[in-house]
Short mmCIF file of C-alpha atoms in Angstrom, two decimals:
data_model
loop_
_atom_site.label_atom_id
_atom_site.label_comp_id
_atom_site.label_asym_id
_atom_site.label_seq_id
_atom_site.Cartn_x
_atom_site.Cartn_y
_atom_site.Cartn_z
CA MET A 1 -71.49 4.29 86.52
CA ARG A 2 -73.96 4.62 89.52
CA GLY A 3 -77.04 6.35 89.87
CA THR A 4 -80.61 7.33 89.27
CA PRO A 5 -80.89 7.32 85.10
CA THR A 6 -81.27 11.15 85.73
CA ARG A 7 -78.47 11.38 87.10
CA ARG A 8 -76.51 9.25 84.60
CA MET A 9 -77.85 11.38 81.69
CA ILE A 10 -76.68 14.58 83.41
CA ALA A 11 -73.13 12.62 84.16
CA VAL A 12 -72.26 11.52 80.39
CA ALA A 13 -73.64 15.11 78.65
CA ALA A 14 -71.55 16.88 81.95
CA LEU A 15 -68.44 14.58 80.81
CA VAL A 16 -68.47 14.45 76.79
CA PRO A 17 -67.41 18.78 76.89
CA VAL A 18 -64.91 18.05 79.71
CA VAL A 19 -63.47 15.15 77.28
CA VAL A 20 -63.22 17.93 74.23
CA ALA A 21 -61.89 20.57 76.02
CA VAL A 22 -58.86 17.98 77.17
CA ALA A 23 -58.62 16.73 73.75
CA LEU A 24 -58.38 20.13 72.02
CA TRP A 25 -56.02 21.36 75.02
CA ALA A 26 -53.85 18.68 74.06
CA PHE A 27 -53.90 18.73 70.18
CA ALA A 28 -54.30 21.78 69.61
CA TRP A 29 -52.42 24.38 71.71
CA PRO A 30 -49.19 22.40 70.90
CA ALA A 31 -49.62 22.92 67.05
CA ALA A 32 -51.04 26.47 67.94
CA ARG A 33 -47.98 27.00 69.74
CA THR A 34 -45.03 25.86 67.70
CA ALA A 35 -42.19 27.40 68.10
CA PRO A 36 -38.41 26.93 68.39
CA HIS A 37 -36.92 26.51 72.28
CA GLY A 38 -33.67 26.02 72.98
CA LEU A 39 -33.35 24.35 69.59
CA PRO A 40 -29.49 22.81 69.30
CA VAL A 41 -27.84 24.02 66.26
CA GLY A 42 -24.26 24.85 65.02
CA VAL A 43 -21.85 26.76 63.83
CA ALA A 44 -18.77 25.67 61.35
CA GLY A 45 -15.88 28.02 60.30
CA PRO A 46 -13.04 29.98 61.50
CA ALA A 47 -13.13 31.86 64.44
CA ALA A 48 -14.85 35.11 63.10
CA ALA A 49 -16.85 34.58 60.46
CA ALA A 50 -18.48 31.71 63.10
CA ALA A 51 -18.98 34.39 65.49
CA ALA A 52 -21.10 36.52 63.39
CA LEU A 53 -23.47 33.62 61.99
CA GLU A 54 -23.72 32.71 65.95
CA GLU A 55 -24.64 36.60 66.43
CA GLN A 56 -27.54 36.02 63.91
CA LEU A 57 -28.82 33.05 65.69
CA ASP A 58 -28.48 34.45 69.07
CA ARG A 59 -30.63 37.65 67.79
CA ARG A 60 -33.98 35.26 68.25
CA GLY A 61 -33.72 35.40 72.15
CA ASP A 62 -33.38 31.47 73.55
CA ALA A 63 -34.25 29.98 70.02
CA PHE A 64 -31.41 28.23 69.53
CA ALA A 65 -28.84 26.44 71.35
CA VAL A 66 -25.67 26.49 69.83
CA HIS A 67 -22.85 24.46 69.17
CA ARG A 68 -19.58 25.32 67.95
CA PHE A 69 -17.79 23.41 65.62
CA ALA A 70 -14.50 23.69 63.87
CA ASP A 71 -15.17 22.39 60.48
CA GLU A 72 -17.92 21.37 57.95
CA ALA A 73 -17.15 18.10 58.76
CA ALA A 74 -17.09 17.69 62.69
CA ALA A 75 -20.97 19.45 61.76
CA ARG A 76 -21.26 16.61 59.69
CA GLU A 77 -20.81 14.19 62.26
CA ALA A 78 -22.59 15.82 64.97
CA ILE A 79 -25.55 16.06 62.68
CA GLY A 80 -25.66 12.40 62.47
CA ALA A 81 -24.93 11.98 66.21
CA ARG A 82 -28.07 13.74 66.90
CA GLU A 83 -26.14 16.47 68.85
CA VAL A 84 -27.68 19.31 66.32
CA TYR A 85 -30.29 19.54 63.98
CA GLY A 86 -28.69 21.21 61.30
CA ALA A 87 -25.24 23.91 60.97
CA LEU A 88 -24.59 26.94 59.79
CA VAL A 89 -21.03 27.06 58.02
CA ALA A 90 -19.19 30.16 57.07
CA SER A 91 -17.06 30.10 53.74
CA PRO A 92 -15.60 31.78 51.49
CA SER A 93 -18.45 32.06 49.18
CA GLY A 94 -20.72 32.86 52.26
CA PRO A 95 -22.58 31.18 54.31
CA ARG A 96 -24.23 27.32 54.11
CA LEU A 97 -26.81 25.69 56.12
CA LEU A 98 -26.69 21.60 56.51
CA THR A 99 -30.14 20.85 57.77
CA ALA A 100 -31.19 17.19 58.64
CA PRO A 101 -34.79 16.60 57.35
CA ALA A 102 -35.19 12.95 58.68
CA ALA A 103 -34.28 14.20 62.15
CA GLY A 104 -38.12 16.42 61.32
CA PRO A 105 -38.66 18.10 58.29
CA ALA A 106 -40.27 21.13 60.29
CA VAL A 107 -37.07 21.72 61.71
CA ALA A 108 -35.28 21.83 58.14
CA GLN A 109 -37.81 24.14 57.13
CA LEU A 110 -37.60 26.38 60.25
CA LEU A 111 -33.61 26.86 59.99
CA THR A 112 -33.98 27.37 56.31
CA ALA A 113 -36.37 30.26 56.94
CA ALA A 114 -34.42 31.44 60.06
CA VAL A 115 -30.93 32.06 57.77
CA GLN A 116 -32.62 33.28 54.46
CA SER A 117 -32.41 37.03 54.15
CA PRO A 118 -34.65 39.25 52.13
CA ASP A 119 -31.63 41.60 51.48
CA GLY A 120 -28.69 38.96 51.30
CA PRO A 121 -27.95 36.66 48.52
CA PRO A 122 -29.66 33.25 49.18
CA VAL A 123 -28.15 30.75 51.13
CA GLU A 124 -27.52 27.26 49.92
CA VAL A 125 -28.68 24.62 52.08
CA ALA A 126 -26.80 21.14 51.76
CA GLU A 127 -29.00 18.12 53.11
CA VAL A 128 -26.81 15.62 55.35
CA VAL A 129 -29.78 12.91 56.65
CA PRO A 130 -32.21 13.67 53.36
CA LEU A 131 -35.93 11.88 54.42
CA PRO A 132 -36.93 8.72 52.07
CA ALA A 133 -38.12 9.05 48.75
CA GLY A 134 -41.12 7.18 49.64
CA ASP A 135 -41.93 9.90 52.19
CA PRO A 136 -40.14 13.41 51.17
CA ARG A 137 -42.27 15.58 53.49
CA GLY A 138 -42.19 13.11 56.55
CA SER A 139 -46.01 12.92 56.34
CA GLY A 140 -46.42 8.98 56.82
CA PHE A 141 -43.52 8.56 59.55
CA ALA A 142 -45.63 11.31 61.56
CA ALA A 143 -49.48 9.39 61.01
CA SER A 144 -47.49 6.15 61.88
CA VAL A 145 -46.96 6.93 65.65
CA LEU A 146 -51.15 6.68 66.13
CA PRO A 147 -51.61 3.39 65.15
CA LEU A 148 -48.76 2.39 66.57
CA THR A 149 -50.35 3.52 69.95
CA LEU A 150 -53.55 2.38 69.32
CA ALA A 151 -52.26 -0.90 69.14
CA GLY A 152 -50.72 -1.15 72.02
CA VAL A 153 -54.04 0.68 73.74
CA ALA A 154 -56.09 -2.40 71.82
CA ALA A 155 -53.15 -5.29 73.00
CA GLY A 156 -53.51 -4.33 77.00
CA ALA A 157 -57.52 -3.81 76.82
CA LEU A 158 -57.28 -7.91 76.00
CA VAL A 159 -56.02 -8.79 78.20
CA ALA A 160 -57.35 -6.77 80.49
CA LEU A 161 -61.21 -8.02 78.91
CA THR A 162 -59.68 -11.52 78.00
CA GLY A 163 -59.26 -12.22 81.66
CA LEU A 164 -55.65 -13.36 81.03
CA ARG A 165 -53.53 -12.49 84.30
CA GLY A 166 -49.71 -14.03 85.05
CA ALA A 167 -47.39 -15.28 82.52
CA ARG A 168 -50.43 -16.13 80.23
CA ALA A 169 -51.14 -11.97 79.88
CA ALA A 170 -47.44 -11.06 79.76
CA GLY A 171 -46.76 -13.37 76.65
CA ALA A 172 -49.70 -12.12 74.99
CA LEU A 173 -48.57 -8.73 75.40
CA VAL A 174 -44.49 -9.56 74.01
CA GLY A 175 -46.08 -11.96 71.38
CA ALA A 176 -48.48 -9.05 70.17
CA ALA A 177 -46.16 -6.30 70.29
CA ALA A 178 -43.40 -8.81 68.35
CA LEU A 179 -46.59 -9.64 65.20
CA ALA A 180 -47.39 -5.70 65.57
CA GLY A 181 -43.21 -4.73 65.11
CA ILE A 182 -42.77 -6.79 62.08
CA THR A 183 -46.45 -6.40 60.52
CA VAL A 184 -45.82 -2.06 60.94
CA ALA A 185 -42.17 -2.34 59.88
CA ALA A 186 -43.64 -4.71 56.51
CA MET A 187 -45.68 -2.16 55.61
CA ALA A 188 -44.08 1.14 56.72
CA HIS A 189 -40.22 -0.05 55.74
CA SER A 190 -40.90 -2.38 52.49
CA TRP A 191 -44.56 -1.09 51.00
CA LEU A 192 -44.72 2.61 51.48
CA GLY A 193 -40.65 3.64 52.32
CA VAL A 194 -41.26 5.61 55.06
CA LEU A 195 -38.37 4.18 57.32
CA ALA A 196 -35.11 3.46 55.55
CA GLY A 197 -33.18 1.82 58.35
CA ASN A 198 -32.20 -1.91 59.36
CA TRP A 199 -35.61 -3.89 59.03
CA TRP A 200 -34.82 -6.08 61.74
CA GLN A 201 -34.18 -2.97 64.25
CA GLU A 202 -36.68 -1.21 62.98
CA ALA A 203 -38.97 -4.23 63.81
CA GLY A 204 -37.88 -4.41 67.21
CA ALA A 205 -37.61 -0.53 67.57
CA LEU A 206 -41.52 -0.51 66.87
CA GLY A 207 -42.48 -4.11 68.51
CA LEU A 208 -40.47 -2.36 72.05
CA THR A 209 -43.17 0.48 71.40
CA THR A 210 -46.07 -1.29 71.43
CA LEU A 211 -44.69 -3.29 73.99
CA ALA A 212 -44.55 -0.72 76.17
CA VAL A 213 -47.79 0.88 75.81
CA GLY A 214 -49.85 -2.20 76.00
CA SER A 215 -47.52 -3.43 79.51
CA VAL A 216 -48.91 0.09 80.29
CA VAL A 217 -52.42 -0.68 80.11
CA ALA A 218 -52.62 -3.85 80.91
CA GLY A 219 -51.28 -2.83 84.99
CA LEU A 220 -53.41 -0.12 85.38
CA ALA A 221 -56.18 -2.57 84.53
CA ALA A 222 -54.96 -4.99 86.74
CA LEU A 223 -54.28 -2.68 89.75
CA LEU A 224 -57.53 -0.36 89.28
CA GLY A 225 -59.70 -2.94 86.62
CA PRO A 226 -61.65 -1.05 84.08
CA ARG A 227 -60.77 2.01 85.27
CA GLY A 228 -57.05 1.46 84.17
CA ILE A 229 -57.66 0.98 80.40
CA GLY A 230 -59.20 4.77 80.40
CA LEU A 231 -55.91 6.04 82.72
CA GLY A 232 -54.36 4.26 80.12
CA GLY A 233 -55.49 4.93 76.94
CA PHE A 234 -55.25 9.14 78.60
CA LEU A 235 -51.87 9.07 79.21
CA SER A 236 -51.28 7.44 75.69
CA VAL A 237 -53.16 8.10 73.43
CA LEU A 238 -53.82 12.08 74.45
CA LEU A 239 -50.45 12.69 76.46
CA GLY A 240 -48.58 10.96 74.35
CA ASN A 241 -49.71 11.22 70.98
CA ALA A 242 -49.93 14.86 71.31
CA PHE A 243 -46.71 15.06 72.53
CA ALA A 244 -45.07 13.42 70.56
CA GLY A 245 -42.79 15.93 68.43
CA ALA A 246 -43.64 13.13 65.41
CA ALA A 247 -45.01 16.30 62.69
CA SER A 248 -41.88 18.54 64.31
CA ALA A 249 -39.74 18.24 67.02
CA PRO A 250 -39.87 18.51 70.82
CA GLU A 251 -37.72 21.80 71.16
CA LEU A 252 -40.57 22.71 68.94
CA LEU A 253 -43.78 22.36 71.45
CA PRO A 254 -44.30 24.57 74.21
CA ALA A 255 -42.67 23.76 77.46
CA PRO A 256 -42.69 21.57 79.15
CA VAL A 257 -44.88 18.97 77.36
CA GLY A 258 -42.19 18.82 74.32
CA ALA A 259 -39.81 17.38 77.23
CA LEU A 260 -42.98 15.14 79.09
CA GLY A 261 -43.47 13.54 75.95
CA GLN A 262 -40.11 12.38 75.54
CA TRP A 263 -40.77 10.42 79.07
CA LEU A 264 -44.21 8.93 77.82
CA PRO A 265 -44.11 5.82 75.40
CA PRO A 266 -45.02 7.40 71.93
CA GLY A 267 -42.75 10.35 72.24
CA ALA A 268 -39.77 7.75 73.03
CA GLY A 269 -40.73 5.62 70.39
CA VAL A 270 -40.47 8.52 67.59
CA SER A 271 -37.29 8.97 68.84
CA LEU A 272 -36.01 5.37 68.79
CA VAL A 273 -37.76 4.73 65.17
CA ARG A 274 -36.17 7.88 64.19
CA SER A 275 -32.30 6.96 65.27
CA VAL A 276 -32.67 3.26 64.45
CA SER A 277 -33.95 4.31 60.98
CA PHE A 278 -32.12 7.54 60.00
CA PHE A 279 -29.21 7.54 62.00
CA ASP A 280 -28.02 4.10 62.57
CA GLY A 281 -28.62 3.75 65.93
CA ALA A 282 -27.03 7.54 67.10
CA GLY A 283 -28.61 8.82 69.95
CA ALA A 284 -31.06 5.57 70.10
CA GLY A 285 -30.15 4.68 73.84
CA PRO A 286 -32.39 6.81 76.14
CA ALA A 287 -35.46 6.39 74.51
CA ALA A 288 -35.18 2.61 74.02
CA LEU A 289 -34.17 2.79 78.39
CA THR A 290 -37.12 4.64 78.61
CA LEU A 291 -39.22 2.24 76.54
CA ALA A 292 -38.26 -0.66 78.69
CA ALA A 293 -38.40 1.25 81.80
CA TRP A 294 -42.34 1.38 80.95
CA GLY A 295 -42.48 -2.31 80.03
CA ALA A 296 -41.11 -3.07 82.83
CA LEU A 297 -42.98 -1.47 85.23
CA GLY A 298 -46.18 -1.94 83.23
CA LEU A 299 -45.76 -6.35 83.70
CA ALA A 300 -44.57 -5.19 87.16
CA ALA A 301 -48.25 -4.00 87.85
CA LEU A 302 -48.94 -7.12 85.72
CA ALA A 303 -48.35 -9.83 88.04
CA LEU A 304 -49.01 -7.71 91.23
CA GLY A 305 -52.30 -7.64 89.78
CA ALA A 306 -52.35 -11.86 89.24
CA ARG A 307 -51.41 -12.04 93.20
CA ARG A 308 -55.38 -10.43 94.28
CA PRO A 309 -58.17 -12.88 94.34
CA ARG A 310 -60.31 -13.06 91.88
CA PRO A 311 -63.78 -11.85 92.16
CA GLY A 312 -66.09 -14.55 93.49
CA PRO A 313 -69.60 -15.29 91.73
CA ALA A 314 -72.49 -13.03 93.09
CA PRO A 315 -74.52 -14.37 95.49
CA ALA A 316 -77.36 -16.20 94.58
CA PRO A 317 -80.52 -14.60 95.26
CA LYS A 318 -82.92 -15.39 97.54
CA GLN A 319 -86.40 -17.50 96.88
CA PRO A 320 -89.06 -16.32 98.64
CA ALA A 321 -90.97 -18.68 100.63
CA VAL A 322 -93.22 -20.71 99.49
CA ALA A 323 -96.66 -21.00 101.60
CA ALA A 324 -97.26 -24.36 102.71
CA ALA A 325 -100.77 -25.60 101.30
#
């Protein structure tokens, strides 16, 4: 930062409130405005009974996007394929709610509250895709997003600050991402019991997320210098982590940040890890492509930055002439 010490002092004092305001906007605003917006849910059963259930959901405006299914088996299959978050099933004994807490515990709670009537009998709730016993509220899964994002930022920043370029920089990022994925899978799956899918698929999804974040930070640093580290951290931590929907769901965040978060590495990583850990890989394709695209763009920027000449050493200051005796 150039300028006189007084100007630098004023700049620092003015920058801190801006950073605080942006952080509050990114984290507090979505949390305070959490509400369903086009949340995909299903309705199953005979036509007349299903129509009544659909009308009950339609009374909430645009909160739900209702999908019709022939029977409970079809609704369960759609939940397992991550097409809907839950389904209301009409039965002779009354409506029955199918939920998938593993897709988002906040969504399961919201659906349960939405279908319960204070005047009528309680609606039976069945969990089609439950959370693992080691993380019954899903808080451990949500808390694992920030450390994973920070690992990617740290990998990209270390590559930039240590002066690695070209193939060595790419190798360091890939190696760090692979080891980070294995480490997080060992802790979250084997120790904490937060994840419950195929161990190696989870490690791959976690490593791909770390690689996407790290390559973006390193690529921006290669093109922009130290400012690129700050920009990459802003995209990944402030925007990406806040808009990932790990503790809720993208459809519960205010528009358009819910959709935007799925296009950033942390949000895509959350969706990918959910798919491979709880849904046997269903719905993993778009998230995996998003992460691969970010990783390719970051590595391309890293390669482009490697072609730029390194800054040469500063010229030695001229020595004052010594008067001859």
